Amino acid sequence: MPDTFQSVKMVSEFGMVIVTSFWLYFMLKHRKELPYSIGKLGKILIFGVILVWTGFIANFLNEFIPRMTTSAGIIRISKVIDDIFIIIGASIITYYLYKVFEKEIIKVEPAHITISKEKETLKPGAYLALSQSPRDIVKVLKDKRVLAITRHPEVYNNLGIPYIWITKMEGDNTIYPTNLPKLLHTMVTKADKDTAFILDGLEYLILENGFDSVMKFLSSAKDYMSMKNSTLIVTIGRGTLDEHQLAILKRELEELEII
């Protein structure tokens, strides 16, 4: 019976090493596509997982240390070192989750804006505006609460439009360009039938994430806008994408012409 118990214990400990090894492998392989891909915090999460992984390895090796040495000091240290690695790693992962899901929630809210020349309000949906100025775009957003997601915050600040700044700098109402999951979560949280989003910075998002990843993000955003009866306008300058990319974008988003 003791031998059976010991065998099960060793297999379980080795299994924990294998499972956490896969964690680490997949996180490193797909680091640009997972929610933790947010600059400095992404590195914090990986470091935490490495510590937990190291702790499980130390825990497994504890089974062999008494056979390798008779030193009571080494054996005592080996019995606690694995727990130290695991608790520190788990604490770092908990800190990451707190920063992402609690502390780092973007507080800015959409707001109504004054429009001097009102046009017919857009129906809910996802639109593509080619070479349209923000001042022209807001003319079709009568009675909507507007939130801009932009590389050019000063433009929207001058128009009195609340914004989220896409930047690698840390600060209030900012978002890291590779953190598309957090951006999508923010939009979904704030979306409703009275809200419109202006995404002005698509070229930068493509530069940082790649075209395919951004298209997946836009497809998800479009679906959520439809579900919540909300509006998304994506702006982009003419000539910034090649013909193939622009064609894909036009298939996903309805082209908007403002006269």
Short mmCIF file of N, CA and C in Angstrom, two decimals, residues 85-259:
data_model
loop_
_atom_site.label_atom_id
_atom_site.label_comp_id
_atom_site.label_asym_id
_atom_site.label_seq_id
_atom_site.Cartn_x
_atom_site.Cartn_y
_atom_site.Cartn_z
N PHE A 85 8.58 28.83 -4.27
CA PHE A 85 8.44 29.17 -5.68
C PHE A 85 6.97 29.24 -6.09
N ILE A 86 6.19 28.27 -5.65
CA ILE A 86 4.78 28.21 -6.07
C ILE A 86 3.98 29.37 -5.49
N ILE A 87 4.18 29.71 -4.22
CA ILE A 87 3.41 30.79 -3.62
C ILE A 87 3.79 32.15 -4.21
N ILE A 88 5.08 32.35 -4.49
CA ILE A 88 5.49 33.63 -5.11
C ILE A 88 4.92 33.72 -6.52
N GLY A 89 5.03 32.62 -7.29
CA GLY A 89 4.49 32.62 -8.64
C GLY A 89 2.99 32.83 -8.66
N ALA A 90 2.27 32.15 -7.76
CA ALA A 90 0.81 32.31 -7.70
C ALA A 90 0.43 33.73 -7.30
N SER A 91 1.23 34.35 -6.42
CA SER A 91 0.97 35.73 -6.01
C SER A 91 1.15 36.69 -7.19
N ILE A 92 2.17 36.46 -8.00
CA ILE A 92 2.41 37.30 -9.18
C ILE A 92 1.27 37.15 -10.18
N ILE A 93 0.81 35.93 -10.39
CA ILE A 93 -0.31 35.70 -11.31
C ILE A 93 -1.58 36.39 -10.78
N THR A 94 -1.79 36.32 -9.47
CA THR A 94 -2.94 37.00 -8.86
C THR A 94 -2.84 38.51 -9.05
N TYR A 95 -1.64 39.06 -8.90
CA TYR A 95 -1.42 40.49 -9.12
C TYR A 95 -1.76 40.86 -10.56
N TYR A 96 -1.33 40.02 -11.50
CA TYR A 96 -1.63 40.26 -12.91
C TYR A 96 -3.14 40.30 -13.14
N LEU A 97 -3.86 39.31 -12.60
CA LEU A 97 -5.31 39.24 -12.79
C LEU A 97 -5.99 40.47 -12.19
N TYR A 98 -5.50 40.92 -11.04
CA TYR A 98 -6.06 42.12 -10.42
C TYR A 98 -5.86 43.34 -11.30
N LYS A 99 -4.63 43.49 -11.82
CA LYS A 99 -4.32 44.66 -12.65
C LYS A 99 -5.17 44.67 -13.92
N VAL A 100 -5.37 43.50 -14.51
CA VAL A 100 -6.09 43.42 -15.78
C VAL A 100 -7.59 43.58 -15.60
N PHE A 101 -8.15 42.87 -14.61
CA PHE A 101 -9.60 42.81 -14.51
C PHE A 101 -10.20 43.76 -13.49
N GLU A 102 -9.39 44.36 -12.64
CA GLU A 102 -9.92 45.29 -11.65
C GLU A 102 -9.26 46.67 -11.77
N LYS A 103 -7.97 46.74 -11.47
CA LYS A 103 -7.27 48.02 -11.40
C LYS A 103 -7.21 48.73 -12.74
N GLU A 104 -7.05 47.95 -13.83
CA GLU A 104 -6.79 48.56 -15.13
C GLU A 104 -8.04 48.77 -15.97
N ILE A 105 -9.23 48.62 -15.38
CA ILE A 105 -10.44 48.88 -16.14
C ILE A 105 -10.46 50.35 -16.57
N ILE A 106 -10.72 50.60 -17.84
CA ILE A 106 -10.73 51.97 -18.36
C ILE A 106 -12.01 52.66 -17.92
N LYS A 107 -11.86 53.81 -17.27
CA LYS A 107 -12.99 54.47 -16.62
C LYS A 107 -13.77 55.40 -17.54
N VAL A 108 -13.19 55.84 -18.65
CA VAL A 108 -13.85 56.82 -19.50
C VAL A 108 -15.17 56.27 -20.03
N GLU A 109 -16.17 57.15 -20.13
CA GLU A 109 -17.49 56.76 -20.60
C GLU A 109 -17.86 57.56 -21.85
N PRO A 110 -18.66 56.97 -22.75
CA PRO A 110 -19.15 57.73 -23.90
C PRO A 110 -19.97 58.93 -23.43
N ALA A 111 -20.03 59.97 -24.27
CA ALA A 111 -20.77 61.16 -23.87
C ALA A 111 -21.50 61.75 -25.08
N HIS A 112 -22.63 62.40 -24.80
CA HIS A 112 -23.34 63.12 -25.85
C HIS A 112 -22.52 64.34 -26.26
N ILE A 113 -22.57 64.67 -27.54
CA ILE A 113 -21.84 65.84 -28.04
C ILE A 113 -22.80 66.76 -28.78
N THR A 114 -22.43 68.01 -28.84
CA THR A 114 -23.25 69.00 -29.55
C THR A 114 -22.90 68.99 -31.03
N ILE A 115 -23.91 68.81 -31.87
CA ILE A 115 -23.70 68.75 -33.32
C ILE A 115 -24.44 69.92 -33.95
N SER A 116 -23.69 70.76 -34.65
CA SER A 116 -24.29 71.97 -35.22
C SER A 116 -25.11 71.66 -36.47
N LYS A 117 -24.59 70.78 -37.33
CA LYS A 117 -25.29 70.42 -38.56
C LYS A 117 -25.59 68.93 -38.51
N GLU A 118 -26.79 68.63 -38.14
CA GLU A 118 -27.14 67.24 -37.94
C GLU A 118 -27.59 66.59 -39.24
N LYS A 119 -27.16 65.38 -39.47
CA LYS A 119 -27.61 64.59 -40.59
C LYS A 119 -28.42 63.43 -40.04
N GLU A 120 -28.96 62.62 -40.92
CA GLU A 120 -29.72 61.45 -40.47
C GLU A 120 -28.81 60.51 -39.69
N THR A 121 -29.28 60.06 -38.55
CA THR A 121 -28.46 59.20 -37.69
C THR A 121 -28.27 57.84 -38.32
N LEU A 122 -27.07 57.31 -38.20
CA LEU A 122 -26.77 55.98 -38.73
C LEU A 122 -27.57 54.91 -38.02
N LYS A 123 -27.93 53.89 -38.75
CA LYS A 123 -28.50 52.71 -38.12
C LYS A 123 -27.37 51.97 -37.40
N PRO A 124 -27.68 51.23 -36.36
CA PRO A 124 -26.65 50.44 -35.66
C PRO A 124 -25.94 49.50 -36.62
N GLY A 125 -24.66 49.28 -36.38
CA GLY A 125 -23.88 48.40 -37.25
C GLY A 125 -22.42 48.79 -37.22
N ALA A 126 -21.65 48.19 -38.13
CA ALA A 126 -20.21 48.45 -38.22
C ALA A 126 -19.90 49.04 -39.58
N TYR A 127 -19.23 50.18 -39.60
CA TYR A 127 -19.00 50.93 -40.83
C TYR A 127 -17.52 51.23 -41.03
N LEU A 128 -17.17 51.45 -42.30
CA LEU A 128 -15.81 51.85 -42.67
C LEU A 128 -15.88 53.23 -43.30
N ALA A 129 -15.14 54.19 -42.73
CA ALA A 129 -15.10 55.55 -43.25
C ALA A 129 -13.71 55.81 -43.83
N LEU A 130 -13.64 55.98 -45.15
CA LEU A 130 -12.37 56.20 -45.82
C LEU A 130 -12.08 57.70 -45.91
N SER A 131 -10.98 58.11 -45.30
CA SER A 131 -10.51 59.50 -45.38
C SER A 131 -11.57 60.51 -44.95
N GLN A 132 -12.35 60.16 -43.94
CA GLN A 132 -13.34 61.09 -43.39
C GLN A 132 -12.79 61.69 -42.11
N SER A 133 -13.00 62.98 -41.93
CA SER A 133 -12.51 63.65 -40.73
C SER A 133 -13.44 63.34 -39.55
N PRO A 134 -12.91 63.34 -38.34
CA PRO A 134 -13.76 63.13 -37.16
C PRO A 134 -14.91 64.12 -37.08
N ARG A 135 -14.66 65.36 -37.49
CA ARG A 135 -15.71 66.38 -37.44
C ARG A 135 -16.87 66.02 -38.35
N ASP A 136 -16.58 65.42 -39.51
CA ASP A 136 -17.64 64.99 -40.41
C ASP A 136 -18.36 63.75 -39.89
N ILE A 137 -17.60 62.85 -39.30
CA ILE A 137 -18.20 61.60 -38.81
C ILE A 137 -19.23 61.85 -37.73
N VAL A 138 -18.93 62.76 -36.80
CA VAL A 138 -19.87 62.97 -35.69
C VAL A 138 -21.19 63.57 -36.17
N LYS A 139 -21.23 64.11 -37.38
CA LYS A 139 -22.47 64.69 -37.90
C LYS A 139 -23.56 63.64 -38.10
N VAL A 140 -23.15 62.38 -38.27
CA VAL A 140 -24.15 61.33 -38.48
C VAL A 140 -24.45 60.58 -37.18
N LEU A 141 -23.99 61.12 -36.06
CA LEU A 141 -24.17 60.45 -34.78
C LEU A 141 -25.10 61.23 -33.86
N LYS A 142 -26.12 61.81 -34.43
CA LYS A 142 -27.11 62.55 -33.66
C LYS A 142 -27.73 61.67 -32.58
N ASP A 143 -27.85 62.22 -31.38
CA ASP A 143 -28.48 61.54 -30.23
C ASP A 143 -27.68 60.35 -29.72
N LYS A 144 -26.46 60.18 -30.20
CA LYS A 144 -25.63 59.07 -29.74
C LYS A 144 -24.64 59.56 -28.68
N ARG A 145 -24.32 58.68 -27.75
CA ARG A 145 -23.18 58.91 -26.87
C ARG A 145 -21.96 58.36 -27.59
N VAL A 146 -20.91 59.15 -27.69
CA VAL A 146 -19.76 58.81 -28.54
C VAL A 146 -18.52 58.58 -27.69
N LEU A 147 -17.76 57.56 -28.08
CA LEU A 147 -16.45 57.29 -27.47
C LEU A 147 -15.47 56.98 -28.59
N ALA A 148 -14.36 57.71 -28.62
CA ALA A 148 -13.33 57.50 -29.65
C ALA A 148 -12.22 56.61 -29.10
N ILE A 149 -11.70 55.76 -29.97
CA ILE A 149 -10.53 54.93 -29.67
C ILE A 149 -9.49 55.36 -30.70
N THR A 150 -8.44 56.04 -30.27
CA THR A 150 -7.66 56.81 -31.23
C THR A 150 -6.17 56.87 -30.93
N ARG A 151 -5.40 57.17 -31.98
CA ARG A 151 -3.98 57.51 -31.86
C ARG A 151 -3.80 59.01 -31.74
N HIS A 152 -4.88 59.77 -31.91
CA HIS A 152 -4.78 61.24 -31.95
C HIS A 152 -5.76 61.84 -30.94
N PRO A 153 -5.48 61.73 -29.66
CA PRO A 153 -6.43 62.18 -28.64
C PRO A 153 -6.73 63.67 -28.69
N GLU A 154 -5.75 64.47 -29.14
CA GLU A 154 -5.97 65.91 -29.14
C GLU A 154 -7.11 66.30 -30.08
N VAL A 155 -7.27 65.56 -31.19
CA VAL A 155 -8.34 65.85 -32.15
C VAL A 155 -9.70 65.70 -31.49
N TYR A 156 -9.89 64.62 -30.77
CA TYR A 156 -11.19 64.35 -30.15
C TYR A 156 -11.39 65.18 -28.89
N ASN A 157 -10.32 65.50 -28.22
CA ASN A 157 -10.43 66.40 -27.07
C ASN A 157 -10.95 67.76 -27.50
N ASN A 158 -10.48 68.23 -28.65
CA ASN A 158 -10.94 69.53 -29.18
C ASN A 158 -12.41 69.49 -29.58
N LEU A 159 -12.90 68.29 -29.93
CA LEU A 159 -14.30 68.14 -30.31
C LEU A 159 -15.20 67.83 -29.11
N GLY A 160 -14.58 67.69 -27.94
CA GLY A 160 -15.35 67.38 -26.75
C GLY A 160 -15.81 65.94 -26.67
N ILE A 161 -15.08 65.04 -27.35
CA ILE A 161 -15.44 63.63 -27.39
C ILE A 161 -14.53 62.84 -26.45
N PRO A 162 -15.08 62.09 -25.51
CA PRO A 162 -14.24 61.23 -24.65
C PRO A 162 -13.47 60.23 -25.51
N TYR A 163 -12.28 59.86 -25.06
CA TYR A 163 -11.46 58.99 -25.89
C TYR A 163 -10.65 58.01 -25.05
N ILE A 164 -10.26 56.92 -25.70
CA ILE A 164 -9.26 55.99 -25.19
C ILE A 164 -8.06 56.12 -26.11
N TRP A 165 -6.92 56.39 -25.54
CA TRP A 165 -5.70 56.63 -26.32
C TRP A 165 -4.95 55.31 -26.51
N ILE A 166 -4.72 54.94 -27.77
CA ILE A 166 -3.94 53.75 -28.10
C ILE A 166 -2.47 54.13 -28.05
N THR A 167 -1.76 53.65 -27.05
CA THR A 167 -0.37 54.07 -26.86
C THR A 167 0.38 53.05 -26.00
N LYS A 168 1.70 53.09 -26.09
CA LYS A 168 2.53 52.25 -25.23
C LYS A 168 2.89 52.96 -23.93
N MET A 169 2.43 54.19 -23.79
CA MET A 169 2.63 54.93 -22.55
C MET A 169 1.54 54.55 -21.55
N GLU A 170 1.88 54.57 -20.27
CA GLU A 170 0.90 54.27 -19.23
C GLU A 170 0.24 55.56 -18.77
N GLY A 171 -1.04 55.48 -18.47
CA GLY A 171 -1.76 56.65 -18.00
C GLY A 171 -3.25 56.38 -17.98
N ASP A 172 -4.01 57.39 -17.56
CA ASP A 172 -5.46 57.26 -17.52
C ASP A 172 -6.01 57.14 -18.93
N ASN A 173 -6.99 56.28 -19.10
CA ASN A 173 -7.69 56.13 -20.37
C ASN A 173 -6.77 55.79 -21.53
N THR A 174 -5.75 54.99 -21.25
CA THR A 174 -4.85 54.52 -22.31
C THR A 174 -4.97 53.00 -22.43
N ILE A 175 -4.61 52.50 -23.59
CA ILE A 175 -4.61 51.05 -23.79
C ILE A 175 -3.42 50.67 -24.65
N TYR A 176 -2.76 49.59 -24.30
CA TYR A 176 -1.59 49.12 -25.04
C TYR A 176 -2.06 48.58 -26.39
N PRO A 177 -1.35 48.89 -27.48
CA PRO A 177 -1.85 48.54 -28.82
C PRO A 177 -2.03 47.05 -29.08
N THR A 178 -1.28 46.19 -28.37
CA THR A 178 -1.44 44.75 -28.59
C THR A 178 -2.49 44.12 -27.69
N ASN A 179 -3.11 44.91 -26.84
CA ASN A 179 -4.12 44.36 -25.93
C ASN A 179 -5.51 44.44 -26.55
N LEU A 180 -5.67 43.76 -27.67
CA LEU A 180 -6.95 43.76 -28.37
C LEU A 180 -8.07 43.13 -27.53
N PRO A 181 -7.79 42.06 -26.78
CA PRO A 181 -8.88 41.50 -25.95
C PRO A 181 -9.43 42.50 -24.94
N LYS A 182 -8.55 43.26 -24.31
CA LYS A 182 -9.03 44.26 -23.35
C LYS A 182 -9.81 45.37 -24.04
N LEU A 183 -9.36 45.78 -25.23
CA LEU A 183 -10.07 46.80 -25.98
C LEU A 183 -11.47 46.31 -26.35
N LEU A 184 -11.55 45.07 -26.81
CA LEU A 184 -12.85 44.49 -27.16
C LEU A 184 -13.75 44.41 -25.93
N HIS A 185 -13.18 43.98 -24.81
CA HIS A 185 -13.95 43.88 -23.57
C HIS A 185 -14.49 45.25 -23.15
N THR A 186 -13.66 46.28 -23.29
CA THR A 186 -14.08 47.64 -22.94
C THR A 186 -15.24 48.08 -23.82
N MET A 187 -15.14 47.82 -25.12
CA MET A 187 -16.20 48.22 -26.04
C MET A 187 -17.50 47.48 -25.74
N VAL A 188 -17.40 46.18 -25.51
CA VAL A 188 -18.60 45.38 -25.24
C VAL A 188 -19.26 45.85 -23.95
N THR A 189 -18.46 46.17 -22.95
CA THR A 189 -19.00 46.61 -21.66
C THR A 189 -19.78 47.91 -21.79
N LYS A 190 -19.31 48.80 -22.65
CA LYS A 190 -19.92 50.12 -22.77
C LYS A 190 -20.95 50.22 -23.89
N ALA A 191 -21.07 49.18 -24.72
CA ALA A 191 -21.94 49.24 -25.89
C ALA A 191 -23.42 49.13 -25.50
N ASP A 192 -24.24 49.95 -26.14
CA ASP A 192 -25.70 49.83 -26.06
C ASP A 192 -26.29 50.56 -27.26
N LYS A 193 -27.61 50.59 -27.34
CA LYS A 193 -28.26 51.16 -28.52
C LYS A 193 -28.02 52.66 -28.67
N ASP A 194 -27.61 53.33 -27.60
CA ASP A 194 -27.39 54.78 -27.65
C ASP A 194 -25.92 55.15 -27.81
N THR A 195 -25.05 54.17 -28.00
CA THR A 195 -23.61 54.42 -28.00
C THR A 195 -23.00 54.15 -29.36
N ALA A 196 -22.06 55.01 -29.75
CA ALA A 196 -21.30 54.83 -30.99
C ALA A 196 -19.81 54.93 -30.68
N PHE A 197 -19.04 54.07 -31.31
CA PHE A 197 -17.59 54.08 -31.15
C PHE A 197 -16.94 54.52 -32.46
N ILE A 198 -15.93 55.37 -32.35
CA ILE A 198 -15.11 55.74 -33.51
C ILE A 198 -13.73 55.14 -33.28
N LEU A 199 -13.34 54.22 -34.15
CA LEU A 199 -12.01 53.61 -34.06
C LEU A 199 -11.09 54.29 -35.07
N ASP A 200 -10.22 55.14 -34.57
CA ASP A 200 -9.32 55.94 -35.41
C ASP A 200 -7.89 55.58 -35.02
N GLY A 201 -7.33 54.61 -35.73
CA GLY A 201 -5.99 54.14 -35.40
C GLY A 201 -5.77 52.73 -35.89
N LEU A 202 -6.56 52.35 -36.89
CA LEU A 202 -6.50 50.98 -37.40
C LEU A 202 -5.13 50.65 -37.96
N GLU A 203 -4.51 51.60 -38.65
CA GLU A 203 -3.19 51.35 -39.24
C GLU A 203 -2.17 50.98 -38.16
N TYR A 204 -2.23 51.68 -37.03
CA TYR A 204 -1.30 51.41 -35.93
C TYR A 204 -1.56 50.04 -35.31
N LEU A 205 -2.82 49.70 -35.15
CA LEU A 205 -3.16 48.38 -34.61
C LEU A 205 -2.65 47.27 -35.53
N ILE A 206 -2.77 47.47 -36.84
CA ILE A 206 -2.27 46.48 -37.80
C ILE A 206 -0.75 46.37 -37.72
N LEU A 207 -0.08 47.51 -37.59
CA LEU A 207 1.38 47.52 -37.47
C LEU A 207 1.83 46.72 -36.25
N GLU A 208 1.12 46.85 -35.14
CA GLU A 208 1.53 46.21 -33.89
C GLU A 208 1.06 44.76 -33.77
N ASN A 209 -0.06 44.42 -34.41
CA ASN A 209 -0.64 43.09 -34.22
C ASN A 209 -0.65 42.22 -35.46
N GLY A 210 -0.52 42.84 -36.64
CA GLY A 210 -0.68 42.09 -37.88
C GLY A 210 -2.11 42.20 -38.38
N PHE A 211 -2.28 42.13 -39.69
CA PHE A 211 -3.60 42.34 -40.30
C PHE A 211 -4.60 41.27 -39.87
N ASP A 212 -4.18 40.01 -39.85
CA ASP A 212 -5.11 38.91 -39.52
C ASP A 212 -5.67 39.05 -38.11
N SER A 213 -4.82 39.38 -37.15
CA SER A 213 -5.27 39.53 -35.76
C SER A 213 -6.26 40.68 -35.62
N VAL A 214 -5.99 41.78 -36.33
CA VAL A 214 -6.89 42.94 -36.26
C VAL A 214 -8.23 42.61 -36.91
N MET A 215 -8.22 41.85 -37.99
CA MET A 215 -9.48 41.47 -38.63
C MET A 215 -10.31 40.57 -37.72
N LYS A 216 -9.66 39.67 -37.00
CA LYS A 216 -10.40 38.84 -36.04
C LYS A 216 -11.03 39.72 -34.96
N PHE A 217 -10.27 40.72 -34.52
CA PHE A 217 -10.80 41.66 -33.53
C PHE A 217 -12.00 42.42 -34.09
N LEU A 218 -11.89 42.92 -35.32
CA LEU A 218 -12.99 43.68 -35.93
C LEU A 218 -14.22 42.80 -36.15
N SER A 219 -14.00 41.56 -36.55
CA SER A 219 -15.13 40.65 -36.76
C SER A 219 -15.89 40.42 -35.46
N SER A 220 -15.15 40.23 -34.38
CA SER A 220 -15.79 40.05 -33.07
C SER A 220 -16.50 41.33 -32.64
N ALA A 221 -15.84 42.48 -32.85
CA ALA A 221 -16.46 43.75 -32.47
C ALA A 221 -17.75 43.98 -33.26
N LYS A 222 -17.72 43.66 -34.54
CA LYS A 222 -18.92 43.82 -35.38
C LYS A 222 -20.07 42.96 -34.85
N ASP A 223 -19.77 41.72 -34.49
CA ASP A 223 -20.81 40.82 -33.98
C ASP A 223 -21.40 41.35 -32.67
N TYR A 224 -20.53 41.85 -31.80
CA TYR A 224 -21.02 42.38 -30.53
C TYR A 224 -21.83 43.66 -30.73
N MET A 225 -21.41 44.51 -31.66
CA MET A 225 -22.18 45.72 -31.94
C MET A 225 -23.59 45.35 -32.43
N SER A 226 -23.66 44.31 -33.25
CA SER A 226 -24.96 43.85 -33.76
C SER A 226 -25.82 43.32 -32.61
N MET A 227 -25.22 42.54 -31.73
CA MET A 227 -25.97 41.97 -30.60
C MET A 227 -26.49 43.05 -29.67
N LYS A 228 -25.71 44.12 -29.48
CA LYS A 228 -26.06 45.17 -28.53
C LYS A 228 -26.71 46.38 -29.21
N ASN A 229 -26.97 46.24 -30.52
CA ASN A 229 -27.64 47.32 -31.26
C ASN A 229 -26.85 48.62 -31.19
N SER A 230 -25.52 48.50 -31.20
CA SER A 230 -24.64 49.65 -31.08
C SER A 230 -24.00 49.97 -32.44
N THR A 231 -23.16 51.01 -32.46
CA THR A 231 -22.57 51.48 -33.72
C THR A 231 -21.06 51.58 -33.60
N LEU A 232 -20.37 51.12 -34.63
CA LEU A 232 -18.91 51.23 -34.72
C LEU A 232 -18.54 51.83 -36.06
N ILE A 233 -17.74 52.89 -36.04
CA ILE A 233 -17.22 53.48 -37.27
C ILE A 233 -15.70 53.38 -37.23
N VAL A 234 -15.14 52.67 -38.20
CA VAL A 234 -13.69 52.50 -38.32
C VAL A 234 -13.19 53.46 -39.38
N THR A 235 -12.26 54.33 -39.03
CA THR A 235 -11.73 55.28 -40.00
C THR A 235 -10.34 54.84 -40.46
N ILE A 236 -10.06 55.11 -41.72
CA ILE A 236 -8.74 54.78 -42.27
C ILE A 236 -8.47 55.67 -43.48
N GLY A 237 -7.23 56.06 -43.65
CA GLY A 237 -6.86 56.90 -44.78
C GLY A 237 -6.74 56.10 -46.06
N ARG A 238 -7.04 56.71 -47.17
CA ARG A 238 -6.89 56.04 -48.46
C ARG A 238 -5.41 55.79 -48.74
N GLY A 239 -5.13 54.60 -49.27
CA GLY A 239 -3.76 54.26 -49.62
C GLY A 239 -2.93 53.70 -48.49
N THR A 240 -3.52 53.56 -47.31
CA THR A 240 -2.74 53.03 -46.17
C THR A 240 -2.73 51.51 -46.14
N LEU A 241 -3.67 50.88 -46.83
CA LEU A 241 -3.70 49.42 -46.95
C LEU A 241 -3.54 49.03 -48.40
N ASP A 242 -3.04 47.82 -48.64
CA ASP A 242 -2.98 47.36 -50.03
C ASP A 242 -4.38 46.95 -50.48
N GLU A 243 -4.54 46.72 -51.78
CA GLU A 243 -5.87 46.47 -52.35
C GLU A 243 -6.53 45.23 -51.75
N HIS A 244 -5.73 44.19 -51.52
CA HIS A 244 -6.28 42.95 -50.97
C HIS A 244 -6.80 43.17 -49.55
N GLN A 245 -6.03 43.86 -48.73
CA GLN A 245 -6.45 44.12 -47.35
C GLN A 245 -7.69 45.01 -47.32
N LEU A 246 -7.71 46.03 -48.17
CA LEU A 246 -8.86 46.93 -48.21
C LEU A 246 -10.12 46.20 -48.65
N ALA A 247 -9.97 45.27 -49.60
CA ALA A 247 -11.12 44.49 -50.06
C ALA A 247 -11.69 43.64 -48.93
N ILE A 248 -10.81 43.03 -48.15
CA ILE A 248 -11.26 42.23 -47.00
C ILE A 248 -11.99 43.11 -45.99
N LEU A 249 -11.45 44.30 -45.74
CA LEU A 249 -12.05 45.22 -44.79
C LEU A 249 -13.44 45.66 -45.26
N LYS A 250 -13.57 45.91 -46.55
CA LYS A 250 -14.86 46.34 -47.10
C LYS A 250 -15.90 45.22 -47.07
N ARG A 251 -15.44 43.98 -47.15
CA ARG A 251 -16.38 42.86 -47.04
C ARG A 251 -16.92 42.72 -45.62
N GLU A 252 -16.10 43.09 -44.65
CA GLU A 252 -16.50 42.94 -43.25
C GLU A 252 -17.31 44.14 -42.75
N LEU A 253 -16.97 45.34 -43.26
CA LEU A 253 -17.61 46.57 -42.79
C LEU A 253 -18.33 47.26 -43.94
N GLU A 254 -19.46 47.86 -43.64
CA GLU A 254 -20.20 48.62 -44.65
C GLU A 254 -19.54 49.97 -44.86
N GLU A 255 -19.25 50.30 -46.12
CA GLU A 255 -18.57 51.56 -46.40
C GLU A 255 -19.52 52.73 -46.17
N LEU A 256 -19.01 53.73 -45.49
CA LEU A 256 -19.80 54.90 -45.12
C LEU A 256 -19.34 56.10 -45.92
N GLU A 257 -20.29 56.74 -46.60
CA GLU A 257 -19.99 57.96 -47.35
C GLU A 257 -20.77 59.11 -46.74
N ILE A 258 -20.05 60.12 -46.31
CA ILE A 258 -20.68 61.29 -45.70
C ILE A 258 -20.55 62.46 -46.66
N ILE A 259 -21.67 62.98 -47.09
CA ILE A 259 -21.67 64.09 -48.06
C ILE A 259 -21.89 65.42 -47.34
#
